[in-house]
Amino acid sequence: MELPAEVSIHNETLGLKGGRAMLIRISPEGFYELTIAFGERQHRVLLPITSTVVIQRQPEDNPVVDFEVER
């Protein structure tokens, strides 16, 4: 994923379920750095990687599958 990226985020602490955000960076200290709209203003937040799900809003064009599922 190239940064910055538009993402949906899920985080129980803030009560976010698919909230829109802009992922700015992933810190080596274990945090996502994002900008999120609260009301009409943008706020920069740090959310812990361990309790946050980040989903890129733009789907992959052609996912690369280099394995085969045996049935």
Short mmCIF file of C-alpha atoms in Angstrom, two decimals:
data_model
loop_
_atom_site.label_atom_id
_atom_site.label_comp_id
_atom_site.label_asym_id
_atom_site.label_seq_id
_atom_site.Cartn_x
_atom_site.Cartn_y
_atom_site.Cartn_z
CA MET A 1 0.00 0.00 0.00
CA GLU A 2 1.45 3.34 -0.99
CA LEU A 3 1.16 6.15 1.51
CA PRO A 4 -0.70 8.35 2.05
CA ALA A 5 -3.76 6.14 1.41
CA GLU A 6 -7.50 6.49 1.93
CA VAL A 7 -8.57 3.80 4.38
CA SER A 8 -11.47 2.54 6.46
CA ILE A 9 -10.60 1.97 10.09
CA HIS A 10 -12.08 -0.12 12.86
CA ASN A 11 -11.07 0.64 16.43
CA GLU A 12 -13.11 -0.22 19.55
CA THR A 13 -11.47 2.42 21.75
CA LEU A 14 -12.78 5.26 19.57
CA GLY A 15 -15.92 3.36 18.51
CA LEU A 16 -14.92 3.47 14.84
CA LYS A 17 -16.57 0.92 12.58
CA GLY A 18 -15.47 1.59 9.02
CA GLY A 19 -14.63 5.23 9.64
CA ARG A 20 -12.96 7.10 6.80
CA ALA A 21 -9.40 8.23 7.34
CA MET A 22 -6.13 9.03 5.57
CA LEU A 23 -3.25 6.76 6.54
CA ILE A 24 -0.14 8.93 6.71
CA ARG A 25 2.46 6.45 7.98
CA ILE A 26 3.04 3.27 9.94
CA SER A 27 5.47 3.99 12.75
CA PRO A 28 8.13 1.49 13.84
CA GLU A 29 6.92 2.10 17.41
CA GLY A 30 3.65 0.26 16.64
CA PHE A 31 1.19 3.00 15.68
CA TYR A 32 -0.78 4.02 12.60
CA GLU A 33 -0.63 7.77 12.02
CA LEU A 34 -3.90 8.91 10.47
CA THR A 35 -5.98 12.00 9.88
CA ILE A 36 -9.64 11.59 10.79
CA ALA A 37 -12.55 14.01 10.53
CA PHE A 38 -14.25 14.71 13.85
CA GLY A 39 -17.09 17.09 13.14
CA GLU A 40 -15.93 19.49 10.44
CA ARG A 41 -12.23 19.45 11.33
CA GLN A 42 -9.39 17.05 10.52
CA HIS A 43 -7.41 15.68 13.43
CA ARG A 44 -4.14 13.73 13.42
CA VAL A 45 -4.32 10.60 15.56
CA LEU A 46 -2.03 7.74 16.50
CA LEU A 47 -3.79 4.39 16.86
CA PRO A 48 -2.09 1.22 18.10
CA ILE A 49 -1.58 -1.40 15.42
CA THR A 50 -2.54 -4.18 17.85
CA SER A 51 -6.14 -2.95 18.27
CA THR A 52 -6.83 -1.28 14.91
CA VAL A 53 -7.91 -2.72 11.58
CA VAL A 54 -6.99 -0.68 8.49
CA ILE A 55 -8.59 -1.50 5.11
CA GLN A 56 -7.55 0.30 1.94
CA ARG A 57 -10.63 1.91 0.34
CA GLN A 58 -9.39 1.39 -3.22
CA PRO A 59 -9.69 -2.30 -4.19
CA GLU A 60 -6.83 -4.10 -5.89
CA ASP A 61 -7.13 -4.17 -9.70
CA ASN A 62 -5.64 -7.60 -10.33
CA PRO A 63 -4.76 -9.50 -7.20
CA VAL A 64 -1.75 -11.74 -7.67
CA VAL A 65 -2.49 -15.32 -6.69
CA ASP A 66 0.61 -17.50 -6.75
CA PHE A 67 -0.83 -20.57 -5.05
CA GLU A 68 -3.46 -23.17 -5.78
CA VAL A 69 -6.01 -24.51 -3.32
CA GLU A 70 -6.14 -28.28 -3.34
CA ARG A 71 -9.66 -29.69 -3.09
#
